[in-house]
Amino acid sequence: MGNPISLPSILMVGVGGCLPARLVSNDELAKTVDTSDEWIQQRTGIKQRYLVEDERTSDLAVGAARQALKHAGLSADDIDIIVLATTTPNDTFPSTASVVQKDLGAFNAFAFDIQAVCAGFVYALGVAESLLKTGQGKRALVIGAESFSKLLDWDDRTTCVLFGDGAGAVILEAGAPVDDWGVLSSVLHTDGRYRDILYVDGGPSETGTVGHVRMKGPDVFKHAVEKLSSALDEALTKADKTPDEIDWLVPHQANLRIINGMQKKLGLDPQKVVRTVSEHANTSAASIPLALNTAVRDGRIQSGHVLAFEAIGGGLSWGASIVRFGRPS
Ligand code: ACO
């Protein structure tokens, strides 16, 4: 079932991205971590990542949001809702979304954070879509922003080489109902029983510390392709679409092998997949909107294209969505 005709269409009308200034290549990392460019590229496809120095998560989010507003031809006053997905907030509270609201001057908006780790963007998109569909506002700013490097144990080579920092943002707008435009479906899942394969060993009520990422990489890998492809099948069915109707798969950017596994499972043309993991590494909640922004800026993704998003991360939490991008002309 597509978008029921009586509800507004939730259009995706603007995109932005922001990366920290400091670029760190695999070779540079290999000076302080027992690893090599060859190992990292072979196992993950990652060549480099951007890491924060003085930038806070909110600074990256504001950079991405400003670009998305400009792209949509809107100002901060036009935003009614800010949903920010992050695992690395500036502070435990207030929400990083409220800092972004202040820094943008978006004082008409209510703002809150969502925590679904690497699946954060698809969760934020699903929540914002529901709020707009039920009339809680006309426009939402949906951001994925991370300073994920703050959670890394730089003595653990099995995790620290995989991640990077950054932010991406989209603007959603509730428009008159137009069949087959905007967010066409959204599918979200969680299974808390898999906590021990991917978690952070800290937190206010457990240890009183921030903690570090701990991961059983091969176990996560096994779940990733299976759960992502079943979520994407579900999202396609809900949107009344088939894989050959996807113009662009914009997947979570964790590992090139997972991305290529998904592409093969779907039977998609490899040219229809946006891959930015080699340049950005895994930026958790920021990875999908950063990849989307890259492909919109370089002209690959255009208004009217059907996009498929999918992501999985700690929880385990995962999900997928299908969107016809842009505004109907
Ligand atoms: N540099 C060099 N050698 C390393 C490194 C490193 N950075 N890390 C591990 N190794 C070694 C290991 O010690 C091991 O050596 P051994 O055989 O002598 O014991 C060897 O490489 C193989 O280790 P594996 O963990 O089996 O390697 P694998 O091929 O599974 O790749 C990886 C590991 C890249 C983590 C992979 O399992 C993976 O991508 N998993 C998905 C996890 C993921 O992407 N998580 C991100 C968060 S969740 C998400 O976003 C999906």
GROMACS .gro file of C-alpha atoms and ligand atoms in nm:
model
  380
    1MET     CA    1   0.000   0.000   0.000
    2GLY     CA    2   0.143   0.343  -0.096
    3ASN     CA    3   0.049   0.672   0.066
    4PRO     CA    4  -0.326   0.670   0.150
    5ILE     CA    5  -0.466   0.955  -0.058
    6SER     CA    6  -0.644   1.127   0.234
    7LEU     CA    7  -0.319   1.194   0.426
    8PRO     CA    8  -0.060   1.457   0.328
    9SER     CA    9   0.239   1.349   0.124
   10ILE     CA   10   0.558   1.388   0.324
   11LEU     CA   11   0.804   1.527   0.070
   12MET     CA   12   1.183   1.529   0.104
   13VAL     CA   13   1.269   1.878  -0.021
   14GLY     CA   14   1.620   1.958   0.103
   15VAL     CA   15   1.947   1.782   0.188
   16GLY     CA   16   2.271   1.890   0.355
   17GLY     CA   17   2.591   1.751   0.500
   18CYS     CA   18   2.885   1.855   0.715
   19LEU     CA   19   3.218   1.689   0.790
   20PRO     CA   20   3.482   1.785   1.046
   21ALA     CA   21   3.793   1.960   0.909
   22ARG     CA   22   4.043   1.688   1.002
   23LEU     CA   23   4.086   1.410   0.745
   24VAL     CA   24   4.266   1.096   0.868
   25SER     CA   25   4.385   0.841   0.612
   26ASN     CA   26   4.436   0.472   0.689
   27ASP     CA   27   4.811   0.523   0.661
   28GLU     CA   28   4.800   0.802   0.919
   29LEU     CA   29   4.594   0.580   1.151
   30ALA     CA   30   4.843   0.296   1.106
   31LYS     CA   31   5.112   0.516   1.266
   32THR     CA   32   4.939   0.483   1.605
   33VAL     CA   33   4.718   0.172   1.566
   34ASP     CA   34   4.845  -0.182   1.488
   35THR     CA   35   4.678  -0.200   1.146
   36SER     CA   36   4.741  -0.129   0.778
   37ASP     CA   37   4.575   0.047   0.487
   38GLU     CA   38   4.564  -0.289   0.308
   39TRP     CA   39   4.377  -0.470   0.593
   40ILE     CA   40   4.124  -0.188   0.637
   41GLN     CA   41   4.051  -0.152   0.265
   42GLN     CA   42   4.027  -0.527   0.204
   43ARG     CA   43   3.786  -0.594   0.494
   44THR     CA   44   3.577  -0.276   0.482
   45GLY     CA   45   3.648  -0.060   0.175
   46ILE     CA   46   3.736   0.234   0.404
   47LYS     CA   47   4.021   0.459   0.284
   48GLN     CA   48   3.984   0.755   0.519
   49ARG     CA   49   3.758   0.919   0.776
   50TYR     CA   50   3.700   1.271   0.916
   51LEU     CA   51   3.746   1.315   1.291
   52VAL     CA   52   3.638   1.601   1.516
   53GLU     CA   53   3.891   1.814   1.698
   54ASP     CA   54   3.710   2.117   1.846
   55GLU     CA   55   3.378   2.055   1.670
   56ARG     CA   56   3.084   1.932   1.879
   57THR     CA   57   2.806   1.707   1.749
   58SER     CA   58   2.572   2.010   1.743
   59ASP     CA   59   2.819   2.211   1.531
   60LEU     CA   60   2.821   1.938   1.265
   61ALA     CA   61   2.442   1.913   1.285
   62VAL     CA   62   2.401   2.289   1.241
   63GLY     CA   63   2.634   2.286   0.938
   64ALA     CA   64   2.429   2.011   0.774
   65ALA     CA   65   2.098   2.178   0.868
   66ARG     CA   66   2.200   2.515   0.720
   67GLN     CA   67   2.290   2.347   0.392
   68ALA     CA   68   1.960   2.153   0.387
   69LEU     CA   69   1.759   2.472   0.454
   70LYS     CA   70   1.941   2.652   0.173
   71HIS     CA   71   1.884   2.359  -0.063
   72ALA     CA   72   1.510   2.363   0.019
   73GLY     CA   73   1.490   2.744  -0.017
   74LEU     CA   74   1.366   2.776   0.343
   75SER     CA   75   1.468   2.963   0.656
   76ALA     CA   76   1.497   2.841   1.016
   77ASP     CA   77   1.159   3.004   1.096
   78ASP     CA   78   0.989   2.760   0.856
   79ILE     CA   79   1.078   2.456   1.068
   80ASP     CA   80   0.819   2.317   1.315
   81ILE     CA   81   0.996   1.999   1.428
   82ILE     CA   82   1.363   1.905   1.476
   83VAL     CA   83   1.442   1.535   1.518
   84LEU     CA   84   1.810   1.462   1.569
   85ALA     CA   85   1.945   1.107   1.569
   86THR     CA   86   2.268   1.068   1.764
   87THR     CA   87   2.456   0.830   1.991
   88THR     CA   88   2.709   1.099   2.077
   89PRO     CA   89   2.515   1.399   2.211
   90ASN     CA   90   2.703   1.710   2.326
   91ASP     CA   91   2.584   1.644   2.684
   92THR     CA   92   2.365   1.382   2.852
   93PHE     CA   93   2.101   1.655   2.853
   94PRO     CA   94   1.959   1.885   2.723
   95SER     CA   95   1.908   1.721   2.387
   96THR     CA   96   2.152   1.811   2.111
   97ALA     CA   97   1.843   1.893   1.903
   98SER     CA   98   1.764   2.179   2.143
   99VAL     CA   99   2.117   2.317   2.098
  100VAL     CA  100   2.067   2.300   1.722
  101GLN     CA  101   1.732   2.480   1.758
  102LYS     CA  102   1.904   2.766   1.945
  103ASP     CA  103   2.205   2.786   1.712
  104LEU     CA  104   1.983   2.793   1.402
  105GLY     CA  105   1.734   3.033   1.563
  106ALA     CA  106   1.454   2.788   1.475
  107PHE     CA  107   1.236   2.898   1.767
  108ASN     CA  108   0.907   2.784   1.611
  109ALA     CA  109   1.026   2.422   1.634
  110PHE     CA  110   1.002   2.166   1.911
  111ALA     CA  111   1.316   1.956   1.918
  112PHE     CA  112   1.429   1.620   2.053
  113ASP     CA  113   1.692   1.349   2.007
  114ILE     CA  114   1.651   0.989   1.898
  115GLN     CA  115   1.892   0.713   1.994
  116ALA     CA  116   1.900   0.413   1.763
  117VAL     CA  117   2.276   0.414   1.692
  118CYS     CA  118   2.353   0.335   1.324
  119ALA     CA  119   1.979   0.295   1.251
  120GLY     CA  120   1.917   0.644   1.393
  121PHE     CA  121   1.845   0.816   1.063
  122VAL     CA  122   1.579   0.567   0.946
  123TYR     CA  123   1.420   0.586   1.291
  124ALA     CA  124   1.423   0.969   1.288
  125LEU     CA  125   1.275   0.971   0.938
  126GLY     CA  126   0.994   0.734   1.044
  127VAL     CA  127   0.913   0.937   1.356
  128ALA     CA  128   0.920   1.273   1.176
  129GLU     CA  129   0.702   1.136   0.896
  130SER     CA  130   0.442   1.019   1.149
  131LEU     CA  131   0.442   1.355   1.329
  132LEU     CA  132   0.392   1.542   1.003
  133LYS     CA  133   0.124   1.301   0.881
  134THR     CA  134  -0.074   1.355   1.199
  135GLY     CA  135  -0.057   1.733   1.166
  136GLN     CA  136   0.198   1.816   1.439
  137GLY     CA  137   0.368   2.057   1.201
  138LYS     CA  138   0.427   2.138   0.834
  139ARG     CA  139   0.805   2.097   0.810
  140ALA     CA  140   1.058   1.884   0.994
  141LEU     CA  141   1.434   1.902   1.001
  142VAL     CA  142   1.567   1.547   1.035
  143ILE     CA  143   1.935   1.519   1.126
  144GLY     CA  144   2.181   1.237   1.184
  145ALA     CA  145   2.490   1.371   1.362
  146GLU     CA  146   2.778   1.196   1.534
  147SER     CA  147   3.113   1.254   1.698
  148PHE     CA  148   3.147   0.878   1.708
  149SER     CA  149   3.523   0.897   1.757
  150LYS     CA  150   3.450   1.004   2.118
  151LEU     CA  151   3.324   0.649   2.188
  152LEU     CA  152   3.618   0.465   2.035
  153ASP     CA  153   3.887   0.273   2.220
  154TRP     CA  154   4.193   0.369   2.018
  155ASP     CA  155   4.374   0.062   2.158
  156ASP     CA  156   4.112  -0.169   2.004
  157ARG     CA  157   4.204  -0.208   1.637
  158THR     CA  158   3.900  -0.423   1.569
  159THR     CA  159   3.668  -0.123   1.615
  160CYS     CA  160   3.859   0.208   1.599
  161VAL     CA  161   3.947   0.182   1.230
  162LEU     CA  162   3.582   0.149   1.124
  163PHE     CA  163   3.422   0.477   1.228
  164GLY     CA  164   3.423   0.848   1.145
  165ASP     CA  165   3.242   1.169   1.241
  166GLY     CA  166   2.995   1.388   1.051
  167ALA     CA  167   2.636   1.499   1.006
  168GLY     CA  168   2.368   1.489   0.739
  169ALA     CA  169   2.023   1.648   0.732
  170VAL     CA  170   1.702   1.643   0.531
  171ILE     CA  171   1.394   1.866   0.530
  172LEU     CA  172   1.055   1.695   0.520
  173GLU     CA  173   0.748   1.894   0.417
  174ALA     CA  174   0.382   1.796   0.449
  175GLY     CA  175   0.221   1.871   0.113
  176ALA     CA  176  -0.113   1.812  -0.054
  177PRO     CA  177  -0.172   1.439  -0.108
  178VAL     CA  178  -0.001   1.330  -0.430
  179ASP     CA  179  -0.002   0.959  -0.501
  180ASP     CA  180   0.342   0.795  -0.502
  181TRP     CA  181   0.543   1.099  -0.382
  182GLY     CA  182   0.749   1.158  -0.067
  183VAL     CA  183   0.802   0.900   0.208
  184LEU     CA  184   0.625   0.592   0.072
  185SER     CA  185   0.702   0.350   0.353
  186SER     CA  186   0.896   0.312   0.672
  187VAL     CA  187   0.980  -0.011   0.855
  188LEU     CA  188   1.147  -0.024   1.199
  189HIS     CA  189   1.263  -0.323   1.407
  190THR     CA  190   1.448  -0.390   1.732
  191ASP     CA  191   1.574  -0.706   1.902
  192GLY     CA  192   1.726  -0.627   2.241
  193ARG     CA  193   1.847  -0.986   2.285
  194TYR     CA  194   2.148  -0.907   2.065
  195ARG     CA  195   2.279  -0.635   2.297
  196ASP     CA  196   2.607  -0.816   2.364
  197ILE     CA  197   2.731  -0.820   2.005
  198LEU     CA  198   2.738  -0.439   1.981
  199TYR     CA  199   2.726  -0.202   2.279
  200VAL     CA  200   2.908   0.071   2.471
  201ASP     CA  201   3.054  -0.035   2.807
  202GLY     CA  202   2.950   0.282   2.989
  203GLY     CA  203   2.659   0.511   3.064
  204PRO     CA  204   2.511   0.724   3.344
  205SER     CA  205   2.321   0.448   3.526
  206GLU     CA  206   2.563   0.158   3.463
  207THR     CA  207   2.910   0.300   3.524
  208GLY     CA  208   2.887   0.676   3.537
  209THR     CA  209   3.136   0.689   3.250
  210VAL     CA  210   3.096   0.749   2.878
  211GLY     CA  211   3.244   0.411   2.783
  212HIS     CA  212   3.373   0.263   2.459
  213VAL     CA  213   3.226   0.071   2.167
  214ARG     CA  214   3.254  -0.309   2.199
  215MET     CA  215   3.163  -0.523   1.901
  216LYS     CA  216   3.169  -0.882   1.784
  217GLY     CA  217   3.222  -0.774   1.422
  218PRO     CA  218   3.165  -1.108   1.246
  219ASP     CA  219   2.840  -1.163   1.443
  220VAL     CA  220   2.712  -0.818   1.349
  221PHE     CA  221   2.810  -0.884   0.989
  222LYS     CA  222   2.599  -1.203   0.981
  223HIS     CA  223   2.288  -1.024   1.107
  224ALA     CA  224   2.339  -0.721   0.883
  225VAL     CA  225   2.269  -0.861   0.534
  226GLU     CA  226   1.988  -1.092   0.653
  227LYS     CA  227   1.799  -0.831   0.859
  228LEU     CA  228   1.856  -0.545   0.616
  229SER     CA  229   1.731  -0.738   0.316
  230SER     CA  230   1.419  -0.858   0.496
  231ALA     CA  231   1.345  -0.500   0.618
  232LEU     CA  232   1.394  -0.368   0.267
  233ASP     CA  233   1.162  -0.636   0.123
  234GLU     CA  234   0.903  -0.531   0.380
  235ALA     CA  235   0.946  -0.160   0.297
  236LEU     CA  236   0.917  -0.229  -0.077
  237THR     CA  237   0.598  -0.431  -0.028
  238LYS     CA  238   0.451  -0.157   0.194
  239ALA     CA  239   0.535   0.103  -0.074
  240ASP     CA  240   0.392  -0.121  -0.349
  241LYS     CA  241   0.728  -0.124  -0.529
  242THR     CA  242   0.963  -0.387  -0.668
  243PRO     CA  243   1.345  -0.377  -0.649
  244ASP     CA  244   1.372  -0.280  -1.018
  245GLU     CA  245   1.175   0.039  -0.940
  246ILE     CA  246   1.453   0.161  -0.707
  247ASP     CA  247   1.657   0.436  -0.874
  248TRP     CA  248   1.912   0.456  -0.590
  249LEU     CA  249   1.992   0.238  -0.292
  250VAL     CA  250   2.134   0.474  -0.029
  251PRO     CA  251   2.243   0.228   0.240
  252HIS     CA  252   2.400   0.276   0.580
  253GLN     CA  253   2.773   0.301   0.512
  254ALA     CA  254   2.938   0.052   0.750
  255ASN     CA  255   3.125  -0.184   0.523
  256LEU     CA  256   3.155  -0.220   0.146
  257ARG     CA  257   3.106  -0.596   0.173
  258ILE     CA  258   2.769  -0.550   0.349
  259ILE     CA  259   2.663  -0.289   0.091
  260ASN     CA  260   2.763  -0.508  -0.203
  261GLY     CA  261   2.594  -0.809  -0.040
  262MET     CA  262   2.269  -0.611  -0.023
  263GLN     CA  263   2.303  -0.495  -0.384
  264LYS     CA  264   2.348  -0.856  -0.503
  265LYS     CA  265   2.064  -0.988  -0.286
  266LEU     CA  266   1.828  -0.727  -0.434
  267GLY     CA  267   1.954  -0.799  -0.786
  268LEU     CA  268   2.027  -0.426  -0.830
  269ASP     CA  269   2.257  -0.280  -1.092
  270PRO     CA  270   2.581  -0.196  -0.900
  271GLN     CA  271   2.569   0.154  -1.056
  272LYS     CA  272   2.245   0.224  -0.865
  273VAL     CA  273   2.411   0.209  -0.523
  274VAL     CA  274   2.553   0.516  -0.347
  275ARG     CA  275   2.879   0.426  -0.173
  276THR     CA  276   3.061   0.678   0.046
  277VAL     CA  277   3.207   0.444   0.308
  278SER     CA  278   3.553   0.467   0.149
  279GLU     CA  279   3.562   0.846   0.210
  280HIS     CA  280   3.359   0.885   0.532
  281ALA     CA  281   3.393   0.543   0.709
  282ASN     CA  282   3.097   0.451   0.932
  283THR     CA  283   2.944   0.773   1.067
  284SER     CA  284   2.656   0.590   1.240
  285ALA     CA  285   2.333   0.797   1.228
  286ALA     CA  286   2.494   1.044   0.987
  287SER     CA  287   2.592   0.794   0.721
  288ILE     CA  288   2.272   0.777   0.512
  289PRO     CA  289   2.204   1.152   0.492
  290LEU     CA  290   2.574   1.218   0.422
  291ALA     CA  291   2.566   0.965   0.137
  292LEU     CA  292   2.237   1.111   0.012
  293ASN     CA  293   2.385   1.461   0.020
  294THR     CA  294   2.690   1.347  -0.179
  295ALA     CA  295   2.477   1.193  -0.455
  296VAL     CA  296   2.235   1.488  -0.469
  297ARG     CA  297   2.525   1.740  -0.492
  298ASP     CA  298   2.701   1.548  -0.770
  299GLY     CA  299   2.375   1.525  -0.968
  300ARG     CA  300   2.319   1.148  -0.954
  301ILE     CA  301   2.002   1.172  -0.742
  302GLN     CA  302   1.735   1.396  -0.892
  303SER     CA  303   1.382   1.500  -0.806
  304GLY     CA  304   1.141   1.215  -0.881
  305HIS     CA  305   1.390   0.934  -0.816
  306VAL     CA  306   1.284   0.645  -0.593
  307LEU     CA  307   1.532   0.599  -0.308
  308ALA     CA  308   1.572   0.304  -0.072
  309PHE     CA  309   1.734   0.358   0.267
  310GLU     CA  310   1.839   0.078   0.505
  311ALA     CA  311   2.043   0.065   0.825
  312ILE     CA  312   2.128  -0.158   1.121
  313GLY     CA  313   2.311  -0.086   1.443
  314GLY     CA  314   2.333  -0.139   1.818
  315GLY     CA  315   2.019  -0.269   1.985
  316LEU     CA  316   2.008  -0.445   1.754
  317SER     CA  317   1.792  -0.183   1.581
  318TRP     CA  318   1.730  -0.178   1.209
  319GLY     CA  319   1.493  -0.043   0.949
  320ALA     CA  320   1.433   0.064   0.592
  321SER     CA  321   1.236   0.327   0.404
  322ILE     CA  322   1.132   0.403   0.049
  323VAL     CA  323   1.110   0.767  -0.064
  324ARG     CA  324   1.029   0.938  -0.392
  325PHE     CA  325   1.269   1.230  -0.359
  326GLY     CA  326   1.195   1.599  -0.420
  327ARG     CA  327   0.882   1.797  -0.507
  328PRO     CA  328   0.633   1.702  -0.780
  329SER     CA  329   0.656   1.966  -1.056
  330ACO     N1  330   4.399  -0.433   1.140
  330ACO     C1  331   4.464  -0.550   1.118
  330ACO     N2  332   4.418  -0.669   1.160
  330ACO     C2  333   4.300  -0.669   1.226
  330ACO     C3  334   4.228  -0.551   1.252
  330ACO     C4  335   4.282  -0.430   1.207
  330ACO     N3  336   4.221  -0.311   1.223
  330ACO     N4  337   4.115  -0.583   1.317
  330ACO     C5  338   4.114  -0.716   1.333
  330ACO     N5  339   4.226  -0.769   1.277
  330ACO     C6  340   4.264  -0.909   1.269
  330ACO     C7  341   4.202  -0.991   1.378
  330ACO     O1  342   4.280  -0.983   1.497
  330ACO     C8  343   4.203  -1.130   1.317
  330ACO     O2  344   4.334  -1.183   1.328
  330ACO     P1  345   4.356  -1.339   1.363
  330ACO     O3  346   4.294  -1.413   1.248
  330ACO     O4  347   4.503  -1.349   1.371
  330ACO     O5  348   4.283  -1.360   1.493
  330ACO     C9  349   4.179  -1.102   1.168
  330ACO     O6  350   4.212  -0.964   1.148
  330ACO    C10  351   4.038  -1.131   1.123
  330ACO     O7  352   3.946  -1.070   1.213
  330ACO     P2  353   3.790  -1.080   1.191
  330ACO     O8  354   3.720  -1.003   1.299
  330ACO     O9  355   3.750  -1.223   1.170
  330ACO    O10  356   3.777  -1.003   1.052
  330ACO     P3  357   3.652  -0.986   0.958
  330ACO    O11  358   3.687  -1.032   0.823
  330ACO    O12  359   3.525  -1.040   1.018
  330ACO    O13  360   3.638  -0.829   0.951
  330ACO    C11  361   3.504  -0.653   1.043
  330ACO    C12  362   3.611  -0.757   1.069
  330ACO    C13  363   3.554  -0.556   0.939
  330ACO    C14  364   3.474  -0.579   1.172
  330ACO    C15  365   3.377  -0.723   0.992
  330ACO    O14  366   3.342  -0.830   1.076
  330ACO    C16  367   3.262  -0.630   0.983
  330ACO    O15  368   3.260  -0.538   0.904
  330ACO     N6  369   3.156  -0.653   1.060
  330ACO    C17  370   3.040  -0.569   1.059
  330ACO    C18  371   3.050  -0.484   1.175
  330ACO    C19  372   3.021  -0.339   1.148
  330ACO    O16  373   3.033  -0.288   1.039
  330ACO     N7  374   2.986  -0.272   1.255
  330ACO    C20  375   2.961  -0.133   1.252
  330ACO    C21  376   2.855  -0.099   1.349
  330ACO     S1  377   2.709  -0.183   1.314
  330ACO    C22  378   2.678  -0.139   1.162
  330ACO    O17  379   2.693  -0.025   1.130
  330ACO    C23  380   2.633  -0.242   1.070
   0.00000   0.00000   0.00000
